[in-house]
Amino acid sequence: MTRLPFKICLSLLLLLAGCSVSPTKAEWVSLAATPEGSDWPLLRSPHAVDPAMEQRIAEIVAGMSLEQKVGQITQPEIRYITPDEVRQYYIGSVLNGGGSWPGMDKGASVEDWAALSSRYYLASMSTDMAVQIPVIWGTDAVHGHNNVAGATLFPHNIGLGAANDPALIERIGRATARQVRATGITWVFAPTLAVSENRRWGRTYESYSSDPGIVARYADAMVRGLQGDLDGDGDVVATAKHFMGDGGTFDGIDQGETRATRQEMITRHGAGYYAALGAGVQTVMVSYNSWNDVQAGENHGKMHGDRELLSDVLRGRLGFDGLVVSDWNGIDQVPGCTKDHCAAAINAGIDMIMVPEDWKAFISNTVADVQAGRISTARLDEAVTRILRVKMRSGLFERAPSASLYNGRADALLAGALAREAVRQSVVLLKNENGVLPLAHDRRILVVGASADSLSNQTGGWTLTWGGTENTNADFRGGTTLLGALRRGLGSENVVYSIDAAGIDVSAFDTVIAVLGETPYAEYNGDVRAPAPVQHSLSYPADLAVLQAVSGRGVPVVTVLYSGRPAYANDLINLSDAFVAAFLPGTEGDGLADVLLSGPFDFTGRLSFVWPGSACSTGEGPGNAVQFPRGYGLSYASSRTNGALPVPVTPAACEMATP
Ligand code: GLC
């Protein structure tokens, strides 16, 4: 088999996926994919085998009882397990889900988080085992440490993709790792490496791009940013997720069926993983979706039970030597399994089971499976070995999480300047008639729209709570809405806010800024299920109404739209003189004001997804109307008159895709 330099092969592989890419920095692999992408690359881990470490692990595993091993592969959620139960049941890991905080207090301080982490750690080190094994705590810090009040939150991935700046991503990873270590946590369930294809999907905003090349470059950068040297005070273990094909499900149905060919899986959905593995990612989270290669007549079924991909490919071909973790009750979706019992998932290659609530039943069922031979001792030992390897590589055996210099430090949660820079780079100017933007600082402006003063709409899902819902601005303990930023930039006396422009004489102002947006959601709650049209003004009629109230009054209207997906909005764009796709920019509204107001910053963002030209256009394939292509974005100088965009009649129901 010809082993070609990594760069050549990765470029080949990704060029086949219809994207141009400069390869990642990784030099360690020889990628032996056949040029047409007909086989999985042959990679090897960048982490050299450490014989002394492996020997130490083997000795520890040899001295563990069956119950201790099964406890080690079990990951409960903090609402459902006490520190003393971690000790009693030899638990290897805990997680906090979105909307779960110490003492279930959304306002828990960084000290509260660090204190709870210490209690879990000390409990795990107080068992009756021959060798104590420290517990590891995982959390979804997917746009900064988004569970923690007071943490600076970055733009979600859909916006970061528009920045197309891997160096920025690596810096965000570093800052996020420090935020997480401040709370005593050492494992982050990020980056998401979905190559999202259908904007109906509720998790589109967690995807960097529909271009595998951008995803690959960012995978490398984010993993390096988060993991650093793996065992430093500001380092965390990263997670490549969700393996594999989460962004390619039929009709964008979350946790649905990905009907990709083998070549598409290899060249599109796998692209981020080769780069993440090249950067040394230590954990991989399994995806809820299933894979059905319809063209080949091969239905591989749910990923959580797919031995070929989880073992033969991920371990065999791709050389992954870290741990594989299931998703939240993901084993429940494997045929014949329940959320507390699934030998098939463990035999397929999953090493750690995320079983938030029913962990006691899982332990007893899995002990019984091993005793009955349904799970071999060798497979269990292999899973425990991988978990211990990740813990040792990340320094957890040598130093308690609380030993980090960032532990308990509230200032480590802050990264306002970096986030503000990321906002500037992640917003895209789609229209700027007659050079309306940038706005001079002597403008007297009217701000309208429900999203203008809403940190919730500005930050989106995975924010303080799982869905980003049930939050008020006060819950954020920091952050600046766009309204606040404009007041700061122009002087409060020059900014009037009216959510719906009722009773306002628009002509009394120099400019109107309309801030529109989706309300937050996460996962399947964000799906827009076929055949419903996907059109912002249909889902948010108040946004259309407020724009109609201020447009055509002889005063320029600048519209800013917060959305977790490329939005069909030609009707809104036609009512605007300038239009900014801001996606989900996070807590630093000042970054938006930086590019709306005159000053040193211009728009540089370029779409990392196509922008649809009709309400039933959901992706890039045939039959989809594209209003703006991937890579589109204006700056002040490149502004030109678009004229009115077409607004085709939106049907009550879109044609159903071929099932
Ligand atoms: C969720 C998500 C996954 C997340 C996990 C833990 O269901 O699919 O991305 O890491 O559960 O919160």
XYZ file of C-alpha atoms and ligand atoms in Angstrom:
671
model
C 0.000 0.000 0.000
C 1.487 3.336 -0.982
C 1.984 5.595 1.990
C 1.910 9.120 0.601
C 2.696 12.241 2.608
C -0.271 13.236 4.696
C -0.675 16.592 3.027
C -0.996 15.189 -0.464
C -3.489 12.546 0.479
C -5.641 14.710 2.716
C -5.856 17.327 -0.010
C -6.779 14.635 -2.506
C -9.357 13.191 -0.195
C -10.956 16.531 0.509
C -10.751 17.785 -3.036
C -12.861 14.746 -3.892
C -15.374 16.060 -1.425
C -15.750 19.163 -3.521
C -13.744 21.451 -1.333
C -10.401 23.097 -1.544
C -8.347 22.822 1.582
C -4.895 23.577 2.808
C -4.017 20.475 4.820
C -3.815 20.515 8.546
C -0.545 20.912 10.373
C -0.363 17.262 11.216
C 2.698 15.637 9.704
C 2.549 12.440 11.686
C 0.355 10.285 9.541
C 0.868 8.617 6.272
C -2.544 8.724 4.738
C -3.011 5.797 2.417
C -6.521 6.404 1.162
C -6.844 5.405 -2.409
C -7.317 8.656 -4.387
C -10.966 8.065 -5.133
C -11.679 7.798 -1.461
C -12.766 4.219 -1.834
C -11.159 3.222 1.433
C -10.633 4.716 4.862
C -7.297 6.447 5.399
C -4.652 4.435 7.172
C -3.568 6.643 10.074
C -1.667 6.188 13.282
C -1.881 8.022 16.576
C 0.427 10.988 17.086
C 0.881 9.811 20.653
C 3.856 7.495 20.893
C 3.163 4.349 22.878
C 4.588 4.791 26.386
C 5.670 1.311 27.506
C 5.987 2.336 31.145
C 2.491 3.837 31.095
C 1.041 0.796 29.390
C 2.714 -1.470 31.918
C 1.326 0.583 34.780
C -2.155 0.463 33.272
C -1.972 -3.292 32.771
C -0.996 -3.811 36.377
C -3.835 -1.627 37.635
C -6.399 -3.402 35.439
C -5.116 -6.794 36.536
C -5.773 -5.805 40.123
C -9.344 -4.610 39.565
C -12.477 -6.579 40.365
C -15.287 -6.983 37.826
C -17.409 -4.432 39.696
C -14.530 -1.951 39.746
C -14.005 -2.348 35.991
C -17.695 -1.907 35.201
C -17.854 1.122 37.482
C -14.932 2.612 35.570
C -16.796 2.490 32.229
C -19.936 4.083 33.706
C -20.691 7.813 33.294
C -23.674 9.103 35.344
C -24.968 12.692 35.357
C -24.269 14.815 38.433
C -27.978 15.251 39.232
C -28.236 11.510 39.744
C -25.098 10.574 41.632
C -23.483 11.812 44.826
C -19.759 11.918 45.431
C -20.092 9.109 47.944
C -21.813 6.918 45.336
C -18.876 7.613 43.001
C -16.697 6.082 45.714
C -19.051 3.230 46.505
C -19.546 2.143 42.868
C -15.999 2.882 41.575
C -17.375 5.340 38.989
C -14.932 6.357 36.246
C -16.587 9.535 35.028
C -19.423 11.976 35.622
C -20.905 14.617 33.346
C -23.138 17.631 33.705
C -25.739 17.899 30.984
C -26.953 21.239 29.651
C -28.989 22.906 32.400
C -27.328 20.989 35.221
C -25.302 22.910 37.779
C -23.919 22.343 41.309
C -26.887 22.209 43.650
C -29.049 22.795 40.589
C -28.245 26.485 41.023
C -27.992 28.198 37.607
C -26.055 30.976 39.290
C -23.533 28.629 40.896
C -20.173 30.368 41.218
C -16.925 29.073 39.799
C -16.008 28.209 43.374
C -19.195 26.148 43.690
C -18.273 24.227 40.540
C -14.699 23.687 41.683
C -15.850 22.567 45.128
C -18.206 19.946 43.692
C -15.473 18.753 41.358
C -13.169 18.304 44.332
C -15.792 16.329 46.195
C -16.218 13.927 43.263
C -12.456 13.644 42.815
C -11.711 12.978 46.476
C -14.513 10.409 46.609
C -13.054 8.561 43.640
C -9.701 8.490 45.401
C -11.186 7.067 48.611
C -12.334 3.648 47.393
C -11.153 0.275 48.714
C -9.313 -0.386 45.451
C -5.681 -1.448 45.425
C -4.876 1.542 43.205
C -7.089 4.610 43.267
C -8.377 5.794 39.886
C -9.424 9.476 39.659
C -12.844 10.260 38.244
C -12.975 12.507 35.147
C -15.779 15.090 34.688
C -17.052 15.875 31.178
C -19.057 18.923 30.103
C -20.460 20.512 26.925
C -18.390 23.667 26.603
C -19.296 24.117 22.956
C -19.045 27.911 22.614
C -17.120 28.758 25.745
C -18.056 27.312 29.127
C -21.696 27.785 28.351
C -23.086 26.108 31.493
C -21.516 28.607 33.853
C -23.009 31.985 34.718
C -20.468 34.727 34.085
C -18.483 32.875 31.434
C -17.764 34.712 28.207
C -19.548 32.890 25.388
C -18.181 32.773 21.857
C -20.096 32.622 18.575
C -21.547 29.215 17.834
C -19.754 27.106 15.228
C -21.937 28.224 12.288
C -20.590 31.747 12.757
C -17.027 30.671 13.441
C -17.126 28.854 10.124
C -17.743 32.200 8.424
C -14.554 33.548 10.000
C -12.617 30.833 8.196
C -9.714 31.419 10.580
C -8.209 28.277 12.176
C -5.795 30.343 14.265
C -8.753 32.111 15.873
C -10.350 28.731 16.570
C -7.230 27.498 18.332
C -7.188 30.615 20.511
C -10.844 30.084 21.358
C -9.999 26.507 22.307
C -7.261 27.707 24.653
C -9.573 30.234 26.291
C -12.354 27.668 26.633
C -10.006 25.179 28.250
C -9.019 27.753 30.855
C -12.682 28.552 31.554
C -13.389 24.857 32.069
C -10.365 24.270 34.305
C -11.546 27.174 36.482
C -14.486 24.958 37.426
C -12.384 21.880 38.179
C -13.502 20.052 35.040
C -10.963 18.424 32.687
C -12.980 16.984 29.760
C -14.910 18.903 27.105
C -17.419 17.327 24.698
C -16.204 19.399 21.758
C -15.583 20.019 18.878
C -18.615 18.928 16.907
C -17.328 17.855 13.493
C -20.645 17.541 11.686
C -20.590 18.474 8.007
C -24.157 19.739 8.036
C -26.045 19.301 4.767
C -29.672 20.214 5.524
C -30.664 23.433 7.276
C -33.796 21.749 8.649
C -31.478 20.144 11.215
C -31.795 21.621 14.681
C -28.057 21.258 15.253
C -26.953 23.091 12.114
C -25.453 25.833 14.289
C -23.127 23.310 15.943
C -21.551 22.616 12.541
C -18.720 24.796 11.257
C -19.590 24.334 7.614
C -20.975 22.181 4.848
C -17.427 22.249 3.480
C -15.437 19.283 4.862
C -12.259 21.276 4.310
C -13.265 24.009 6.766
C -14.417 21.348 9.246
C -11.098 19.537 8.942
C -9.009 22.663 9.448
C -11.096 23.673 12.437
C -11.034 20.189 13.924
C -7.259 20.323 14.037
C -7.232 23.821 15.509
C -9.889 23.306 18.163
C -8.415 20.029 19.387
C -4.966 21.594 19.661
C -6.456 24.616 21.392
C -8.402 22.594 23.937
C -5.825 19.891 24.621
C -2.611 21.903 24.467
C -0.085 19.499 25.955
C -2.933 17.480 27.490
C -1.562 17.633 31.044
C -1.105 21.333 31.686
C -3.049 23.547 34.083
C -4.994 25.067 31.183
C -5.513 21.890 29.169
C -8.595 19.701 28.856
C -9.339 16.468 27.039
C -11.260 17.154 23.812
C -13.950 15.097 22.074
C -14.429 14.587 18.341
C -18.195 14.238 17.916
C -20.566 12.827 16.814
C -18.992 9.870 15.069
C -20.081 9.647 12.373
C -22.421 11.327 9.873
C -24.571 13.375 12.267
C -24.818 16.247 9.765
C -25.998 14.118 6.893
C -29.310 12.682 8.042
C -32.233 12.402 5.647
C -34.312 15.602 5.664
C -32.102 16.930 8.468
C -33.945 14.807 11.011
C -31.914 14.847 14.220
C -30.739 11.357 15.217
C -32.115 10.119 11.886
C -30.796 8.081 9.016
C -27.686 9.189 7.129
C -28.078 7.816 3.614
C -24.517 8.433 2.540
C -22.456 6.255 0.300
C -19.262 4.796 1.683
C -17.289 7.340 -0.330
C -19.359 10.201 1.104
C -18.750 8.917 4.613
C -15.037 8.677 3.874
C -14.581 12.006 2.101
C -17.236 14.217 3.738
C -18.338 13.029 7.143
C -14.969 11.576 8.062
C -12.905 14.626 7.100
C -12.999 16.297 10.514
C -12.012 13.077 12.267
C -8.792 12.539 10.336
C -7.713 16.035 11.332
C -8.874 15.679 14.945
C -7.078 12.358 15.277
C -4.048 13.981 13.679
C -4.158 16.604 16.377
C -4.239 13.862 18.998
C -7.851 14.044 20.164
C -8.279 11.671 23.079
C -12.002 10.945 23.031
C -14.628 10.320 20.364
C -18.361 10.529 21.040
C -20.644 8.243 19.100
C -23.473 9.697 17.042
C -27.175 8.946 17.425
C -27.727 8.674 13.687
C -27.784 5.476 11.728
C -25.961 4.878 8.450
C -27.781 3.388 5.521
C -25.758 3.146 2.309
C -28.864 2.920 0.148
C -26.863 2.934 -3.091
C -24.907 -0.150 -2.031
C -27.880 -1.765 -0.343
C -25.976 -1.867 2.951
C -27.833 -0.684 6.042
C -25.281 -0.391 8.820
C -27.860 0.602 11.421
C -27.366 2.790 14.448
C -23.848 4.081 15.028
C -23.991 3.023 18.696
C -23.979 -0.581 17.565
C -21.725 -0.333 14.520
C -18.654 -2.443 15.196
C -17.283 -1.874 11.689
C -17.041 1.892 12.149
C -16.380 2.009 15.904
C -13.707 -0.671 15.930
C -12.525 -1.769 12.504
C -12.435 1.767 11.068
C -11.914 4.101 14.042
C -9.380 1.872 15.790
C -8.078 -0.257 12.962
C -7.756 2.061 10.007
C -7.697 5.442 11.731
C -5.450 4.335 14.593
C -7.470 5.962 17.382
C -6.022 5.012 20.776
C -8.183 7.069 23.140
C -11.623 6.286 24.537
C -14.992 6.119 22.791
C -17.947 7.449 24.770
C -21.615 6.924 23.955
C -24.018 9.816 23.709
C -26.743 10.541 26.290
C -28.674 7.240 26.614
C -27.502 6.560 23.069
C -27.255 2.802 23.689
C -31.039 2.807 24.022
C -31.294 3.152 20.238
C -29.397 -0.040 19.451
C -31.880 -2.784 18.514
C -32.494 -5.073 21.474
C -30.987 -2.623 23.952
C -32.309 -0.337 26.651
C -30.744 2.745 28.194
C -29.379 0.640 31.071
C -28.356 -2.499 29.223
C -26.456 -2.980 25.961
C -23.744 -5.555 25.532
C -23.864 -4.909 21.781
C -22.704 -1.303 22.181
C -19.773 -2.285 24.361
C -18.850 -5.148 22.046
C -19.063 -2.751 19.073
C -16.274 -0.679 20.624
C -17.803 1.841 23.014
C -15.571 2.129 26.075
C -17.522 4.487 28.324
C -21.303 4.513 28.596
C -23.080 7.832 29.211
C -25.966 6.535 31.314
C -27.119 9.670 33.148
C -29.813 8.315 35.447
C -30.032 4.540 35.275
C -26.408 3.895 36.068
C -27.008 1.453 38.928
C -29.083 -0.825 36.692
C -26.488 -0.462 33.954
C -23.747 -1.614 36.313
C -25.618 -4.669 37.482
C -26.758 -5.575 33.941
C -23.235 -5.207 32.575
C -21.675 -7.237 35.394
C -24.181 -9.956 34.553
C -23.296 -9.688 30.846
C -19.617 -10.231 31.601
C -20.337 -13.092 33.984
C -22.489 -14.712 31.292
C -19.862 -14.163 28.607
C -22.014 -11.767 26.581
C -19.194 -9.256 27.025
C -15.735 -10.770 27.153
C -13.358 -9.901 29.962
C -10.853 -8.972 27.278
C -13.260 -6.389 25.820
C -13.987 -4.954 29.271
C -10.275 -4.800 30.091
C -9.630 -3.062 26.773
C -12.254 -0.423 27.557
C -10.843 0.190 31.035
C -7.318 0.321 29.589
C -8.311 3.057 27.155
C -10.011 5.061 29.892
C -6.953 4.822 32.121
C -4.699 5.779 29.206
C -6.649 9.000 28.634
C -6.605 9.790 32.351
C -2.866 9.192 32.615
C -2.035 11.151 29.460
C -4.056 14.080 30.786
C -2.138 14.063 34.064
C -5.129 13.131 36.186
C -3.256 10.391 38.021
C -0.501 12.798 38.981
C -2.433 15.927 39.941
C -5.932 16.609 41.214
C -8.018 18.942 38.992
C -7.941 21.442 41.849
C -4.155 21.718 41.486
C -4.588 23.771 38.301
C -3.611 27.407 38.693
C -6.966 28.301 37.084
C -9.041 26.297 39.554
C -11.675 28.410 41.311
C -10.644 31.607 39.503
C -13.605 33.646 38.248
C -11.308 35.771 36.073
C -10.466 32.656 34.058
C -14.081 32.644 32.836
C -13.536 35.936 31.024
C -12.317 36.293 27.442
C -14.230 39.356 26.249
C -11.651 40.764 23.838
C -11.146 37.436 22.082
C -14.882 36.805 21.854
C -15.457 40.314 20.533
C -12.839 39.690 17.849
C -14.538 36.393 16.984
C -17.903 38.143 16.643
C -16.441 40.663 14.220
C -15.080 37.875 12.054
C -18.124 35.614 12.230
C -20.871 37.927 10.936
C -21.552 38.228 7.208
C -22.696 41.331 5.320
C -25.199 40.166 2.694
C -26.472 43.576 1.540
C -25.343 47.164 1.874
C -27.219 49.420 -0.532
C -25.670 52.824 -1.155
C -23.060 52.202 1.467
C -25.441 52.539 4.385
C -22.807 50.850 6.535
C -20.711 51.793 8.403
C -22.782 54.203 10.499
C -21.165 57.448 11.551
C -20.989 58.024 15.305
C -23.163 61.114 15.204
C -26.171 59.107 14.072
C -29.416 59.212 15.957
C -30.794 55.725 15.609
C -33.958 53.826 16.309
C -33.424 50.228 17.346
C -36.326 47.790 16.942
C -36.906 44.046 17.183
C -37.302 41.494 19.950
C -33.690 40.322 19.661
C -32.022 43.710 20.157
C -31.860 43.369 23.927
C -31.918 39.580 24.264
C -28.776 37.743 25.323
C -30.801 34.549 24.930
C -31.417 35.086 21.213
C -27.868 36.384 20.836
C -26.310 33.224 22.319
C -28.704 30.489 21.202
C -28.896 26.943 22.519
C -26.410 25.242 24.857
C -26.400 28.385 26.987
C -26.851 28.145 30.764
C -29.607 25.635 30.038
C -29.663 22.838 27.476
C -31.881 24.699 24.990
C -30.787 28.208 25.971
C -34.371 28.773 27.114
C -35.737 30.099 30.417
C -32.917 32.618 30.695
C -33.043 36.355 31.279
C -30.259 38.860 30.614
C -29.577 38.900 34.355
C -28.765 35.189 34.333
C -25.701 35.857 32.206
C -23.954 37.943 34.846
C -22.157 39.810 32.068
C -22.264 40.056 28.314
C -23.620 42.889 26.209
C -26.637 42.878 23.931
C -26.371 44.659 20.607
C -28.623 47.382 22.020
C -26.265 47.872 24.922
C -23.287 47.961 22.585
C -24.926 50.580 20.346
C -25.728 52.730 23.339
C -22.118 52.444 24.412
C -20.873 53.237 20.906
C -23.208 56.121 20.044
C -24.229 57.456 23.442
C -27.499 56.440 25.046
C -29.037 59.777 24.159
C -28.668 58.893 20.471
C -30.289 55.481 20.703
C -34.034 54.911 21.119
C -35.330 51.358 21.494
C -38.815 50.190 20.652
C -39.437 46.479 20.358
C -42.202 46.921 17.740
C -41.855 50.584 16.660
C -45.422 51.222 17.836
C -46.219 54.948 17.833
C -42.715 55.861 16.718
C -42.071 58.566 14.117
C -39.339 56.827 12.157
C -38.564 59.968 10.160
C -37.139 61.544 13.310
C -34.112 59.236 13.090
C -31.093 58.984 10.826
C -31.070 55.193 10.678
C -33.106 52.243 11.933
C -31.419 49.073 13.142
C -33.782 46.102 13.231
C -32.485 43.182 15.270
C -34.395 40.008 14.437
C -33.784 36.433 15.400
C -34.739 32.889 16.244
C -35.445 32.033 19.849
C -33.012 29.463 21.248
C -33.226 25.701 20.788
C -31.072 22.598 20.989
C -30.931 19.304 19.092
C -34.225 17.872 17.811
C -36.145 20.807 19.329
C -34.603 22.904 16.591
C -35.583 20.620 13.724
C -37.944 22.123 11.158
C -39.530 18.912 9.975
C -40.475 18.436 6.325
C -42.730 19.331 4.621
C -42.912 22.618 6.568
C -41.255 25.515 4.709
C -38.160 26.932 6.410
C -38.761 30.689 6.317
C -37.877 33.071 9.112
C -40.853 35.377 8.678
C -43.265 32.424 8.847
C -41.746 31.213 12.102
C -41.316 34.721 13.521
C -44.085 36.958 12.084
C -43.393 39.703 14.628
C -39.981 40.154 13.037
C -41.583 40.722 9.638
C -44.154 43.036 11.139
C -41.609 45.285 12.822
C -39.586 45.479 9.614
C -42.694 46.425 7.636
C -43.398 49.105 10.248
C -40.053 50.857 9.731
C -39.176 50.124 6.095
C -39.916 52.571 3.272
C -40.153 55.549 5.597
C -37.298 57.400 3.918
C -34.856 56.268 6.626
C -32.261 53.543 5.921
C -32.953 50.247 7.652
C -30.085 48.001 8.742
C -31.267 44.496 9.631
C -29.276 42.124 11.813
C -30.528 38.515 11.961
C -29.621 35.971 14.662
C -30.133 32.447 13.375
C -28.828 28.957 13.999
C -29.141 28.072 10.339
C -28.857 29.755 6.920
C -32.270 31.459 6.877
C -34.506 31.985 3.872
C -35.181 35.697 4.300
C -35.502 37.342 0.884
C -38.673 39.116 2.054
C -36.740 40.595 4.982
C -33.698 41.439 2.897
C -35.895 43.325 0.405
C -37.252 45.455 3.275
C -33.698 46.284 4.361
C -31.056 48.635 2.987
C -28.334 46.594 4.685
C -28.588 43.038 5.965
C -26.197 41.205 8.302
C -26.289 37.448 8.919
C -25.052 37.397 12.518
C -25.818 33.713 13.277
C -25.440 33.218 17.065
C -22.681 35.619 18.134
C -22.558 34.941 21.863
C -22.303 37.351 24.789
C -20.126 40.052 23.205
C -22.532 42.322 21.316
C -19.767 44.914 21.094
C -18.235 42.866 18.305
C -21.306 43.506 16.184
C -21.278 47.229 16.938
C -17.603 47.260 15.910
C -18.531 46.458 12.302
C -21.850 48.339 12.174
C -20.290 51.614 13.307
C -17.434 53.359 11.545
C -14.057 52.514 12.931
C -11.069 50.258 12.290
C -13.107 47.120 11.565
C -14.799 46.089 8.332
C -16.836 42.947 7.576
C -14.628 39.980 6.686
C -17.004 37.065 7.271
C -17.808 34.768 4.358
C -20.704 32.256 4.406
C -19.601 28.724 5.276
C -22.981 27.374 4.136
C -25.028 28.313 1.087
C -27.772 30.857 1.829
C -31.141 29.642 0.464
C -33.181 31.363 -2.236
C -36.531 29.832 -1.291
C -38.336 28.442 1.739
C -38.117 24.868 0.494
C -34.422 25.002 -0.395
C -32.665 23.203 2.425
C -29.210 22.419 1.098
C -26.879 22.500 -1.880
C -28.036 19.690 -4.080
C -30.133 19.795 -7.254
C -33.473 21.545 -6.860
C -32.192 23.924 -4.213
C -32.349 27.636 -4.989
C -29.193 29.322 -3.708
C -29.402 33.040 -3.015
C -25.807 33.463 -1.895
C -23.133 30.785 -2.423
C -20.739 29.495 0.183
C -17.896 31.997 0.412
C -20.185 35.003 -0.199
C -19.898 38.086 1.952
C -19.525 41.820 1.376
C -17.274 44.398 2.902
C -18.003 48.114 2.877
C -16.002 48.624 -0.315
C -17.502 45.675 -2.177
C -21.048 46.814 -1.518
C -23.178 46.882 -4.608
C -26.838 47.276 -5.427
C -28.550 43.909 -5.484
C -31.980 45.190 -6.429
C -35.027 43.370 -5.117
C -34.461 39.669 -4.569
C -36.992 37.218 -5.915
C -39.642 36.200 -3.412
C -41.217 33.072 -4.865
C -44.567 32.042 -3.416
C -43.967 29.864 -0.367
C -46.160 26.756 -0.477
C -48.022 25.597 2.611
C -45.968 22.416 2.350
C -42.757 21.695 0.518
C -42.476 18.694 -1.726
C -41.313 15.723 0.293
C -37.826 14.483 -0.537
C -37.627 11.024 -2.054
C -37.907 8.744 0.950
C -26.462 15.397 24.034
C -25.701 15.649 22.767
C -24.196 15.603 22.923
C -23.799 16.020 24.321
C -24.376 15.018 25.290
C -24.070 15.391 26.754
O -27.610 14.628 23.768
O -26.047 14.859 21.625
O -23.645 16.460 21.930
O -22.377 16.049 24.436
O -25.775 14.859 25.141
O -24.723 16.580 27.098
